[in-house]
Tab-separated table of C-alpha atoms in Angstrom:
chain	number	residue	atom	x	y	z
A	8	MET	CA	-28.094	-27.861	-15.433
A	9	PHE	CA	-24.702	-26.467	-14.277
A	10	THR	CA	-21.439	-26.590	-16.191
A	11	TYR	CA	-18.395	-28.565	-15.032
A	12	TYR	CA	-15.721	-26.131	-16.198
A	13	GLU	CA	-12.252	-27.164	-17.214
A	14	PRO	CA	-9.565	-24.484	-16.755
A	15	ASP	CA	-9.353	-23.589	-20.451
A	16	ALA	CA	-13.093	-22.802	-20.658
A	17	ALA	CA	-13.634	-21.314	-17.183
A	18	PRO	CA	-14.265	-17.622	-16.553
A	19	LYS	CA	-10.855	-15.939	-16.437
A	20	GLU	CA	-11.229	-14.961	-12.757
A	21	SER	CA	-11.656	-18.646	-11.876
A	22	LYS	CA	-8.592	-19.946	-13.717
A	23	PRO	CA	-6.097	-19.144	-10.919
A	24	LEU	CA	-8.499	-20.671	-8.392
A	25	MET	CA	-8.672	-23.842	-10.452
A	26	GLU	CA	-4.865	-23.944	-10.555
A	27	GLN	CA	-4.855	-23.714	-6.738
A	28	SER	CA	-7.371	-26.563	-6.555
A	29	LEU	CA	-5.245	-28.716	-8.855
A	30	ALA	CA	-2.132	-28.003	-6.777
A	31	GLY	CA	-3.908	-28.702	-3.497
A	32	PHE	CA	-5.871	-31.829	-4.433
A	33	GLY	CA	-3.920	-33.248	-7.374
A	34	MET	CA	-7.140	-32.873	-9.392
A	35	ILE	CA	-9.906	-30.338	-9.793
A	36	PRO	CA	-12.878	-31.665	-7.810
A	37	ASN	CA	-16.267	-31.457	-9.508
A	38	LEU	CA	-17.445	-29.013	-6.831
A	39	HIS	CA	-14.675	-26.634	-7.872
A	40	LYS	CA	-15.507	-27.079	-11.548
A	41	ILE	CA	-19.055	-25.942	-10.774
A	42	LEU	CA	-17.950	-23.119	-8.464
A	43	ALA	CA	-15.858	-21.749	-11.350
A	44	GLU	CA	-19.157	-20.406	-12.734
A	45	ALA	CA	-19.148	-17.779	-9.940
A	46	PRO	CA	-15.582	-16.623	-9.205
A	47	ALA	CA	-16.586	-14.653	-6.087
A	48	THR	CA	-18.272	-17.731	-4.591
A	49	TYR	CA	-15.360	-19.965	-5.566
A	50	LYS	CA	-12.899	-17.525	-3.980
A	51	ALA	CA	-14.986	-17.230	-0.810
A	52	TYR	CA	-15.142	-21.018	-0.534
A	53	ASN	CA	-11.399	-21.480	-1.072
A	54	GLU	CA	-10.502	-18.739	1.390
A	55	THR	CA	-12.811	-19.930	4.180
A	56	PHE	CA	-11.855	-23.584	3.662
A	57	THR	CA	-8.147	-22.725	3.710
A	58	ALA	CA	-8.493	-20.398	6.708
A	59	PHE	CA	-10.264	-23.124	8.673
A	60	MET	CA	-7.695	-25.765	7.754
A	61	LYS	CA	-4.564	-23.627	8.217
A	62	ASN	CA	-5.379	-20.838	10.656
A	63	THR	CA	-7.507	-22.363	13.397
A	64	THR	CA	-6.430	-24.060	16.601
A	65	PHE	CA	-8.301	-27.290	15.868
A	66	SER	CA	-6.430	-30.505	15.102
A	67	PRO	CA	-6.971	-32.004	11.640
A	68	LEU	CA	-9.344	-34.588	13.170
A	69	GLU	CA	-11.316	-31.887	15.004
A	70	GLN	CA	-11.571	-29.906	11.751
A	71	GLN	CA	-13.059	-32.937	10.047
A	72	VAL	CA	-15.563	-33.387	12.875
A	73	VAL	CA	-16.846	-29.865	12.191
A	74	PHE	CA	-16.923	-30.428	8.432
A	75	MET	CA	-18.532	-33.863	8.592
A	76	THR	CA	-21.131	-32.732	11.127
A	77	SER	CA	-22.208	-30.061	8.662
A	78	ASN	CA	-22.039	-32.500	5.747
A	79	PHE	CA	-24.281	-34.966	7.576
A	80	GLU	CA	-26.778	-32.414	8.872
A	81	ASN	CA	-27.029	-30.726	5.460
A	82	ASN	CA	-27.431	-34.117	3.746
A	83	CYS	CA	-24.508	-33.463	1.395
A	84	HIS	CA	-24.264	-36.426	-0.974
A	85	TYR	CA	-20.989	-35.004	-2.323
A	86	CYS	CA	-19.144	-33.770	0.784
A	87	VAL	CA	-19.604	-36.867	2.957
A	88	PRO	CA	-17.738	-39.054	0.421
A	89	GLY	CA	-15.207	-36.263	-0.190
A	90	HIS	CA	-14.354	-35.819	3.466
A	91	THR	CA	-14.418	-39.578	4.042
A	92	TRP	CA	-11.775	-39.819	1.318
A	93	MET	CA	-9.755	-37.026	2.968
A	94	MET	CA	-10.013	-38.630	6.403
A	95	LYS	CA	-9.072	-42.091	5.151
A	96	SER	CA	-6.156	-40.629	3.148
A	97	SER	CA	-4.942	-39.017	6.386
A	98	LYS	CA	-5.375	-42.316	8.262
A	99	MET	CA	-7.885	-40.882	10.724
A	100	PRO	CA	-9.666	-43.401	12.972
A	101	ASP	CA	-12.228	-45.547	11.155
A	102	ASP	CA	-14.562	-45.580	14.169
A	103	VAL	CA	-14.725	-41.769	14.113
A	104	ILE	CA	-15.291	-41.727	10.347
A	105	GLU	CA	-18.107	-44.281	10.579
A	106	ALA	CA	-19.802	-42.477	13.479
A	107	LEU	CA	-19.751	-39.211	11.508
A	108	ARG	CA	-21.112	-40.923	8.373
A	109	ASN	CA	-23.863	-42.672	10.338
A	110	GLY	CA	-24.840	-39.889	12.718
A	111	THR	CA	-24.011	-42.020	15.732
A	112	LYS	CA	-22.149	-41.256	18.941
A	113	LEU	CA	-18.437	-40.552	18.553
A	114	PRO	CA	-16.014	-42.789	20.489
A	115	ASP	CA	-14.298	-39.787	22.127
A	116	ALA	CA	-16.079	-37.450	24.584
A	117	LYS	CA	-14.234	-34.295	23.472
A	118	LEU	CA	-14.940	-34.966	19.792
A	119	GLN	CA	-18.576	-35.638	20.715
A	120	ALA	CA	-18.731	-32.253	22.477
A	121	LEU	CA	-17.376	-30.578	19.331
A	122	HIS	CA	-19.921	-32.435	17.221
A	123	ASP	CA	-22.768	-31.494	19.582
A	124	PHE	CA	-21.746	-27.826	19.597
A	125	THR	CA	-21.470	-27.736	15.795
A	126	LYS	CA	-24.831	-29.469	15.385
A	127	ALA	CA	-26.471	-27.097	17.873
A	128	LEU	CA	-25.172	-24.101	15.912
A	129	LEU	CA	-26.624	-25.538	12.708
A	130	ASP	CA	-29.941	-26.578	14.245
A	131	ASN	CA	-30.485	-23.246	15.976
A	132	ARG	CA	-28.975	-20.877	13.393
A	133	GLY	CA	-26.373	-19.856	15.977
A	134	HIS	CA	-28.849	-19.147	18.783
A	135	ILE	CA	-27.669	-21.882	21.135
A	136	GLY	CA	-27.715	-20.072	24.474
A	137	ASP	CA	-25.087	-19.911	27.178
A	138	ASP	CA	-25.659	-23.446	28.483
A	139	LYS	CA	-24.619	-25.052	25.168
A	140	LEU	CA	-21.628	-22.710	24.897
A	141	ASN	CA	-20.568	-23.586	28.445
A	142	GLU	CA	-20.848	-27.325	27.669
A	143	PHE	CA	-18.439	-26.762	24.785
A	144	LEU	CA	-16.043	-24.731	26.928
A	145	ASN	CA	-16.230	-27.249	29.795
A	146	ALA	CA	-15.224	-30.004	27.363
A	147	GLY	CA	-11.841	-28.295	26.985
A	148	PHE	CA	-12.443	-25.959	24.072
A	149	THR	CA	-11.925	-22.191	24.073
A	150	LYS	CA	-13.968	-19.122	23.184
A	151	ARG	CA	-11.653	-18.683	20.217
A	152	GLN	CA	-12.564	-22.166	19.031
A	153	ALA	CA	-16.272	-21.432	19.466
A	154	LEU	CA	-15.829	-18.693	16.876
A	155	GLU	CA	-13.473	-20.780	14.719
A	156	VAL	CA	-16.223	-23.376	14.251
A	157	LEU	CA	-18.091	-20.654	12.356
A	158	THR	CA	-15.277	-20.450	9.785
A	159	GLY	CA	-15.652	-24.156	9.080
A	160	LEU	CA	-19.410	-23.782	8.832
A	161	ALA	CA	-19.029	-20.822	6.454
A	162	ALA	CA	-17.012	-22.997	4.072
A	163	LYS	CA	-19.527	-25.816	4.440
A	164	LEU	CA	-22.501	-23.544	3.777
A	165	ILE	CA	-21.026	-22.755	0.373
A	166	SER	CA	-20.118	-26.342	-0.493
A	167	ASN	CA	-23.122	-28.131	1.041
A	168	PHE	CA	-25.619	-25.717	-0.496
A	169	THR	CA	-23.834	-25.669	-3.885
A	170	ASN	CA	-23.977	-29.459	-4.047
A	171	ALA	CA	-27.659	-29.490	-3.105
A	172	LEU	CA	-28.444	-26.842	-5.709
A	173	THR	CA	-26.370	-28.328	-8.520
A	174	HIS	CA	-26.541	-32.097	-7.786
A	175	THR	CA	-22.748	-32.292	-8.099
A	176	GLU	CA	-21.518	-35.647	-9.343
A	177	VAL	CA	-19.204	-37.409	-6.882
A	178	ASP	CA	-15.612	-37.578	-8.158
A	179	ASP	CA	-14.235	-40.983	-9.167
A	180	ALA	CA	-11.718	-41.052	-6.282
A	181	MET	CA	-14.552	-40.579	-3.791
A	182	LYS	CA	-17.124	-42.963	-5.314
A	183	PRO	CA	-16.050	-45.880	-3.072
A	184	TYR	CA	-17.366	-43.753	-0.169
A	185	ALA	CA	-20.764	-42.977	-1.733
A	186	TRP	CA	-23.288	-42.020	0.920
A	187	GLU	CA	-26.963	-41.562	1.608
A	188	LYS	CA	-28.170	-40.148	4.902
A	189	PRO	CA	-29.284	-42.990	7.162
A	190	GLU	CA	-32.888	-43.103	8.310
A	191	LYS	CA	-33.252	-42.212	11.977
């Protein structure tokens, strides 16, 4: 139902965004080809994704925990393989990747606390209460990081919901990591 735009046929406001995607990923992911339909949404996604990756105090692995928690909870058939590909390309620990893909306990207590905090935010639409916030802070995170998680979730809201709405086809590079949410 949605168009997978190539740069030459995309709305003119999306062309520079597609060039950024090509430079950053070495390809234009199918998600980005679909987002080209709505330049404001594409720009918002790129800016929040980039801000989370480049301007937060989380390590690359911690960033992926936030992203993959959202991907799993939002049942994103596209983003779980995409972020698995990113994590494997960055040689992140396989046991962490598998736990995030399967919705099982993470092998590191601090990463588990980040996962639990992120999941609580999603499950409760932000209304987690002071006890959950204090659990996150007591695990070694900061108030700044509590707010930074929201930047990651803002990017994921756009991508997870776009993929649900448009049934985005998984890119060839990510197909080896195809995923369906496990039954609980």
